[in-house]
Amino acid sequence: MTARDTTAAMAPRKPLLQRAFNSSSALVGSVIVQAVLRFGSNLILTRLLYPEAFGVVLVITSVTYVMALLAETGIPAFLVRTKPALERRYYDTLWTVQVLRGAVLAVALALLAGPIAGWLGKPALELPLRAASVIFFLDGLKSLAPLRERRNRRDWHNSLTEMGTYALQLPIIIGLAAWLESYWALIYGMIIGAALTSASTYIFYGSSWHRPRLDGAVVKELWIFSRFLAASSVITIVLNQFDKFFIAGNMSLAIAGLYNMAWSLAFVADGLVRSYSHRIFYAELAHSLEGSELSRAAYYRPMRRMRPLLAFACAGGITFGETFFAIAFDDRYLEAGAMFAILSFRPLLALFARPGENAMLAIGRPRTKFVSDVLKLAWLIGTALIGYNLYGVYGLIWATALVDIPAVLYFSVLLRKAGTFSLREEVWTLLFVAVGLGCGAVGTWVWEGTHRAALY
């Protein structure tokens, strides 16, 4: 144990109430509440809308995600990592860059909606894509106040605000679905949600207003920091959207809708893993390093309690996923259960890959993310071709779900070279994986036995 590890271990503990109500617990609580709300709303929406409606949303979210990453600026990571207290010119310049980016993306999607719909072989999607371009403009208007809170390790404020905004958005979507009975309800709901999110960043935060300003020195500093992230974003597009575009372009909207339903529920865990790693873990590391080398204690402390619990939940989804869909959804969505079970591997692997990735960013090595993404891209190309040729769309889904395997191995090697990797900590998390798999399997066995007995 190093001197820094010993010092960290002997640091005074915070009062129980302060430890209970922190950014980590607020984030987890927010995600759990949002997961319950999402699940409940999906139960209602799947009875009001056909799978094709969710297929349209899959195309829209995939297209907007790709365009957003192609114009990635790296502002969140830049703000959180920068050590000195930032001057007002930083915030104003970065906000102006964000607004310009949103406006450019909105115009680009409105102009490209027709060609994109034609390329996908679904010309009817032109108008929905053009309508969704408004989301970019609204998103660009957001204040940077939430990022300031994250930088100052008060991310619990962001989590509670996001939870409230999401809770307000859902009844609007359900009401629109009951009224319109078409995919337009979901599209209008996405636009309203973007507007509510942008408004909340001003209403619920102090000192949240910005003035238009472009400081050349700040823009240059941002570019130097984010140039590797921008290059990596191109690869990230392929890694995260290849499966969706392939399914949307080669399958019916009904199949795309089933996949979207499975993905949206798997994304609850995946989103929590990514949010915790970037918003809590990364911020804690960036705050504690202060330019020093990464210690084992600093690396494992922020995730010692959270990662095993998330591993248990993700593993349970693998063995209980199909049963969950059989219990909760009607027969039109049963096939999504098998997809959900496979996709649950992705957040599980991310639990072992994302901390290493963010640790390298925190110590100023953004190039490692680019290398990691290249390795994952090579994996995806090889396994997707083999999987689809042998097993069809499910082979493709398996390749996508396991895409983080190269990243897990790569960052494990880097952490070991840095003297940070702990086999004991990793095995502890793997034990929770085994327990989660076992509990899910027992749950499936009990349900199948009970269901079989009820039939006879």
XYZ file of C-alpha atoms in Angstrom:
456
model
C 0.000 0.000 0.000
C 1.394 3.402 -0.975
C 1.569 6.406 1.338
C -1.254 8.034 -0.644
C -3.403 4.889 -0.200
C -2.723 4.927 3.541
C -3.603 8.591 3.810
C -6.850 8.044 1.876
C -7.789 5.131 4.102
C -7.198 7.204 7.275
C -9.224 10.197 6.029
C -12.100 11.165 8.338
C -15.474 9.771 7.373
C -18.353 12.088 6.568
C -21.497 12.037 8.672
C -23.973 9.319 7.739
C -26.609 11.715 6.384
C -24.071 13.507 4.210
C -22.755 10.201 2.868
C -26.267 8.946 2.184
C -27.362 12.026 0.250
C -24.579 12.500 -2.260
C -24.142 12.489 -5.997
C -23.870 8.703 -6.201
C -27.038 7.951 -4.271
C -28.943 10.711 -6.073
C -27.858 9.372 -9.469
C -28.816 5.803 -8.584
C -32.104 6.905 -7.060
C -32.878 9.022 -10.108
C -32.099 6.173 -12.505
C -34.198 3.718 -10.487
C -37.160 6.101 -10.449
C -36.751 6.756 -14.160
C -36.484 3.006 -14.808
C -39.751 2.386 -12.972
C -41.404 5.237 -14.857
C -39.992 4.005 -18.173
C -41.173 0.472 -17.503
C -44.641 1.635 -16.514
C -44.945 3.935 -19.501
C -43.719 1.200 -21.861
C -46.389 -1.145 -20.525
C -48.990 1.481 -21.399
C -47.459 2.557 -24.709
C -47.091 -1.000 -25.993
C -50.830 -1.403 -25.553
C -51.575 1.863 -27.362
C -49.038 1.610 -30.203
C -47.792 -1.101 -32.546
C -44.095 -2.075 -32.719
C -43.702 -0.069 -35.942
C -44.036 3.166 -33.930
C -40.999 2.255 -31.848
C -39.186 1.340 -35.066
C -39.631 4.915 -36.302
C -38.208 6.213 -33.011
C -35.241 3.839 -33.349
C -34.370 5.405 -36.712
C -34.732 8.963 -35.389
C -32.637 8.378 -32.268
C -29.948 6.598 -34.276
C -29.710 9.366 -36.877
C -29.595 12.144 -34.277
C -27.016 10.218 -32.240
C -24.748 9.828 -35.269
C -24.991 13.488 -36.197
C -24.374 14.578 -32.616
C -21.201 12.501 -32.393
C -19.940 13.712 -35.769
C -20.103 17.215 -34.295
C -18.713 16.205 -30.874
C -16.995 19.095 -29.076
C -15.919 17.431 -25.815
C -17.310 20.318 -23.723
C -18.542 18.191 -20.757
C -15.228 16.381 -20.259
C -13.278 19.618 -20.811
C -15.230 21.517 -18.168
C -15.065 18.757 -15.571
C -11.360 17.995 -15.989
C -9.993 21.574 -16.165
C -8.318 22.275 -12.820
C -8.315 26.049 -12.229
C -11.509 27.897 -11.451
C -12.924 28.844 -14.818
C -13.506 32.459 -15.740
C -16.806 33.700 -17.120
C -15.326 33.886 -20.625
C -14.870 30.109 -20.589
C -18.519 29.415 -19.842
C -19.801 32.027 -22.292
C -17.541 30.804 -25.102
C -18.345 27.138 -24.574
C -22.068 27.905 -24.417
C -21.827 29.870 -27.671
C -20.031 26.953 -29.336
C -22.787 24.646 -28.091
C -25.566 26.905 -29.449
C -23.895 27.191 -32.862
C -23.414 23.438 -32.989
C -27.093 22.826 -32.208
C -28.267 25.278 -34.870
C -25.986 23.777 -37.530
C -27.112 20.243 -36.706
C -30.787 21.257 -36.801
C -30.435 22.771 -40.271
C -28.356 19.821 -41.490
C -30.930 17.230 -40.395
C -33.805 19.229 -41.912
C -31.963 19.295 -45.251
C -30.746 15.692 -45.143
C -33.999 14.083 -43.943
C -35.040 13.123 -47.468
C -31.724 11.556 -48.533
C -31.405 9.672 -45.236
C -34.924 8.245 -45.505
C -34.224 7.214 -49.098
C -30.914 5.584 -48.142
C -32.693 3.519 -45.499
C -35.319 2.498 -48.040
C -38.105 4.074 -45.964
C -39.147 7.347 -47.669
C -42.081 7.755 -45.254
C -39.561 8.689 -42.549
C -38.575 11.968 -44.244
C -41.146 14.106 -42.442
C -40.539 12.537 -38.982
C -36.790 13.099 -39.377
C -37.319 16.699 -40.426
C -39.575 17.314 -37.430
C -36.956 15.804 -35.091
C -34.363 18.369 -36.243
C -35.895 20.804 -33.736
C -34.436 18.642 -30.946
C -30.901 19.691 -31.904
C -31.753 23.380 -31.668
C -33.450 22.994 -28.286
C -30.588 20.879 -26.932
C -28.047 23.508 -27.977
C -29.800 26.154 -25.888
C -29.131 24.353 -22.593
C -27.229 26.193 -19.915
C -23.826 24.906 -18.804
C -24.891 25.205 -15.172
C -25.400 21.417 -14.791
C -21.819 20.845 -15.959
C -20.625 23.379 -13.387
C -22.449 21.389 -10.705
C -20.796 18.181 -11.906
C -17.396 19.881 -11.908
C -17.996 20.967 -8.309
C -19.079 17.417 -7.329
C -22.717 18.361 -6.784
C -24.152 16.101 -9.453
C -27.033 15.116 -7.154
C -28.644 18.407 -8.208
C -28.518 17.310 -11.859
C -29.925 13.865 -11.076
C -32.931 15.236 -9.213
C -33.627 17.797 -11.947
C -33.434 15.135 -14.677
C -35.758 12.859 -12.720
C -38.355 15.601 -12.323
C -38.176 16.572 -15.988
C -38.554 12.956 -17.080
C -41.517 12.431 -14.754
C -43.217 15.473 -16.276
C -42.534 14.322 -19.836
C -44.010 10.813 -19.569
C -47.686 11.648 -18.937
C -47.524 14.043 -21.891
C -46.288 11.235 -24.163
C -48.911 8.793 -22.896
C -51.646 11.369 -23.407
C -50.463 12.054 -26.946
C -50.312 8.307 -27.686
C -53.886 7.799 -26.493
C -55.008 10.715 -28.649
C -52.959 10.260 -31.849
C -52.384 6.472 -31.782
C -49.320 6.836 -34.012
C -45.557 7.361 -33.864
C -46.132 11.111 -33.929
C -46.984 10.911 -30.241
C -43.453 9.699 -29.514
C -41.873 12.316 -31.786
C -43.815 15.176 -30.229
C -42.913 13.766 -26.824
C -39.195 13.833 -27.700
C -39.436 17.473 -28.801
C -41.346 18.477 -25.662
C -38.811 16.591 -23.551
C -35.919 18.497 -25.156
C -37.686 21.790 -24.471
C -38.356 20.860 -20.833
C -34.751 19.773 -20.335
C -33.338 23.015 -21.732
C -35.733 25.115 -19.662
C -34.864 23.208 -16.474
C -31.171 24.109 -16.813
C -32.120 27.761 -16.340
C -35.040 27.486 -13.921
C -33.447 25.217 -11.308
C -29.871 26.538 -11.321
C -28.319 29.769 -10.127
C -26.049 31.845 -12.382
C -27.266 29.843 -15.355
C -27.486 32.561 -18.003
C -24.764 33.096 -20.598
C -23.826 35.790 -23.089
C -22.812 35.102 -26.697
C -19.031 35.207 -26.887
C -16.221 33.530 -28.828
C -12.784 33.683 -27.221
C -10.176 32.298 -29.610
C -7.877 31.090 -26.824
C -10.686 29.111 -25.182
C -11.754 27.572 -28.492
C -8.152 26.538 -29.202
C -7.772 25.021 -25.740
C -11.008 23.076 -26.228
C -9.818 21.746 -29.587
C -6.438 20.629 -28.207
C -8.212 18.680 -25.466
C -10.956 17.167 -27.608
C -9.204 16.340 -30.884
C -8.672 12.695 -29.928
C -12.215 12.504 -28.575
C -13.522 13.884 -31.871
C -11.623 11.251 -33.842
C -12.830 8.571 -31.465
C -16.416 9.737 -31.925
C -16.401 8.599 -35.549
C -15.560 5.076 -34.424
C -18.094 5.308 -31.587
C -20.788 5.923 -34.204
C -20.066 2.568 -35.797
C -19.770 0.798 -32.444
C -23.066 2.101 -31.046
C -25.217 2.478 -34.149
C -24.136 -0.185 -36.634
C -26.658 -2.691 -35.308
C -29.515 -0.187 -35.301
C -28.899 1.091 -38.816
C -28.474 -2.440 -40.130
C -31.748 -3.577 -38.566
C -33.581 -0.394 -39.602
C -32.322 -0.650 -43.180
C -32.710 -4.402 -43.699
C -35.608 -5.401 -41.457
C -39.201 -4.279 -41.145
C -40.131 -1.414 -38.849
C -41.860 -4.013 -36.648
C -38.564 -5.857 -36.029
C -36.824 -2.526 -35.541
C -39.489 -1.624 -32.991
C -38.958 -4.852 -31.061
C -35.225 -4.223 -31.010
C -35.793 -0.656 -29.871
C -37.985 -1.872 -26.992
C -35.312 -4.368 -25.903
C -32.562 -1.803 -26.251
C -34.442 0.930 -24.398
C -34.873 -1.312 -21.349
C -31.308 -2.629 -21.505
C -30.193 0.986 -21.811
C -31.520 1.647 -18.299
C -28.622 -0.374 -16.900
C -26.236 0.692 -19.635
C -27.118 4.340 -19.106
C -26.606 4.054 -15.357
C -23.192 2.454 -15.874
C -22.099 5.137 -18.307
C -23.592 7.999 -16.284
C -22.042 6.805 -13.040
C -18.660 6.248 -14.668
C -18.572 9.635 -16.388
C -20.518 11.868 -14.024
C -19.466 10.495 -10.630
C -16.405 8.292 -11.049
C -14.647 10.577 -13.545
C -15.433 13.720 -11.549
C -14.151 12.105 -8.328
C -10.909 11.054 -10.003
C -10.380 14.427 -11.680
C -10.897 16.114 -8.306
C -8.643 13.807 -6.297
C -5.684 13.511 -8.669
C -4.639 17.161 -8.762
C -1.977 16.255 -11.319
C -0.622 13.246 -9.408
C -0.403 9.665 -10.557
C -3.403 7.387 -10.263
C -3.438 5.359 -7.039
C -5.226 2.077 -6.455
C -7.291 3.558 -3.634
C -8.357 6.563 -5.705
C -9.389 4.284 -8.565
C -11.459 1.699 -6.687
C -12.936 3.820 -3.895
C -15.639 5.584 -5.981
C -17.016 2.303 -7.356
C -16.426 -0.144 -4.499
C -20.092 -0.224 -3.448
C -21.845 0.619 -6.678
C -20.189 -1.690 -9.211
C -20.995 -5.020 -7.496
C -24.682 -4.078 -7.194
C -24.874 -3.050 -10.833
C -23.093 -6.262 -11.825
C -25.697 -8.288 -9.937
C -28.566 -6.487 -11.702
C -27.059 -6.794 -15.199
C -26.289 -10.487 -14.714
C -29.844 -11.097 -13.549
C -31.122 -9.523 -16.758
C -29.179 -12.079 -18.793
C -30.872 -15.120 -17.277
C -34.250 -13.555 -16.457
C -34.717 -11.255 -19.469
C -36.979 -13.447 -21.588
C -39.104 -14.370 -18.573
C -39.434 -10.705 -17.672
C -40.881 -9.872 -21.076
C -43.193 -12.892 -20.948
C -44.590 -11.658 -17.628
C -44.836 -7.949 -18.392
C -45.655 -7.494 -22.082
C -48.285 -8.760 -24.487
C -47.549 -11.330 -27.175
C -46.620 -8.749 -29.828
C -43.425 -7.914 -27.904
C -42.301 -11.355 -26.680
C -39.451 -11.639 -29.188
C -37.901 -8.523 -27.647
C -37.253 -10.577 -24.493
C -34.558 -12.696 -26.140
C -32.952 -9.549 -27.536
C -33.021 -7.922 -24.091
C -31.320 -10.923 -22.471
C -28.454 -10.765 -24.985
C -28.114 -6.982 -24.758
C -27.767 -7.216 -20.960
C -24.185 -8.382 -21.539
C -23.278 -4.916 -22.795
C -23.753 -2.933 -19.556
C -22.165 -5.804 -17.637
C -18.977 -5.585 -19.685
C -19.109 -1.779 -19.529
C -18.795 -2.035 -15.743
C -15.269 -3.356 -16.271
C -14.318 -1.155 -19.251
C -15.691 2.340 -18.491
C -13.802 2.957 -15.212
C -10.482 2.280 -16.910
C -11.393 4.482 -19.851
C -12.370 7.395 -17.614
C -9.332 6.913 -15.412
C -7.082 7.374 -18.446
C -9.001 10.534 -19.402
C -8.685 11.858 -15.853
C -4.880 11.587 -15.918
C -4.713 13.274 -19.326
C -4.426 10.307 -21.706
C -7.386 10.735 -24.108
C -5.533 8.832 -26.835
C -6.208 5.567 -24.967
C -9.929 5.915 -25.686
C -9.177 6.172 -29.380
C -7.017 3.030 -29.239
C -9.750 1.235 -27.291
C -12.356 2.197 -29.863
C -10.155 0.947 -32.707
C -9.829 -2.421 -30.968
C -13.599 -2.592 -30.448
C -14.217 -1.664 -34.083
C -11.989 -4.510 -35.258
C -13.898 -6.863 -32.935
C -17.280 -5.677 -34.208
C -16.388 -6.003 -37.883
C -15.114 -9.547 -37.460
C -17.743 -10.909 -35.096
C -20.680 -9.157 -36.804
C -19.815 -10.651 -40.193
C -19.387 -14.133 -38.753
C -22.380 -13.877 -36.438
C -24.816 -12.592 -39.044
C -23.773 -15.183 -41.624
C -24.177 -18.016 -39.121
C -27.104 -16.910 -36.972
C -28.793 -13.988 -38.729
C -29.907 -10.943 -36.772
C -29.257 -12.637 -33.421
C -25.627 -13.197 -34.379
C -25.390 -9.469 -35.054
C -26.939 -8.674 -31.670
C -24.452 -10.980 -29.922
C -21.532 -9.225 -31.652
C -22.863 -5.848 -30.515
C -23.525 -6.967 -26.944
C -19.978 -8.287 -26.475
C -18.183 -5.393 -28.166
C -16.554 -4.168 -24.931
C -14.464 -7.326 -24.460
C -11.349 -5.807 -26.153
C -11.723 -2.640 -24.045
C -11.885 -4.667 -20.821
C -8.647 -6.428 -21.701
C -6.894 -3.276 -22.950
C -7.656 -1.105 -19.929
C -6.874 -3.956 -17.556
C -3.382 -4.085 -19.055
C -2.963 -0.299 -18.760
C -4.143 -0.299 -15.143
C -1.823 -3.180 -14.313
C 1.144 -1.303 -15.805
C 0.194 1.715 -13.708
C 0.091 -0.428 -10.559
C -3.601 0.324 -10.128
C -5.242 -2.980 -11.074
C -6.475 -5.113 -8.152
C -7.397 -8.738 -8.819
C -9.154 -8.894 -5.457
C -11.473 -6.002 -6.324
C -12.271 -7.495 -9.728
C -13.002 -10.955 -8.316
C -15.311 -9.408 -5.712
C -17.399 -7.894 -8.526
C -17.337 -11.184 -10.460
C -18.830 -12.951 -7.448
C -21.833 -10.640 -7.679
C -22.075 -11.481 -11.381
C -22.287 -15.182 -10.535
C -24.944 -14.568 -7.886
C -26.968 -12.436 -10.306
C -26.843 -15.122 -12.996
C -27.944 -17.715 -10.465
C -30.821 -15.639 -9.095
C -32.072 -14.897 -12.598
C -31.925 -18.571 -13.551
C -33.805 -19.580 -10.395
C -36.429 -16.919 -11.093
C -36.905 -18.233 -14.628
C -37.148 -21.831 -13.380
C -39.751 -20.891 -10.753
C -41.835 -18.903 -13.244
C -41.754 -21.626 -15.893
C -42.712 -24.261 -13.330
C -45.556 -22.152 -11.961
C -46.777 -21.237 -15.439
C -46.632 -24.867 -16.584
C -48.569 -25.998 -13.522
C -51.229 -23.335 -14.164
C -51.733 -24.590 -17.713
C -52.452 -28.122 -16.499
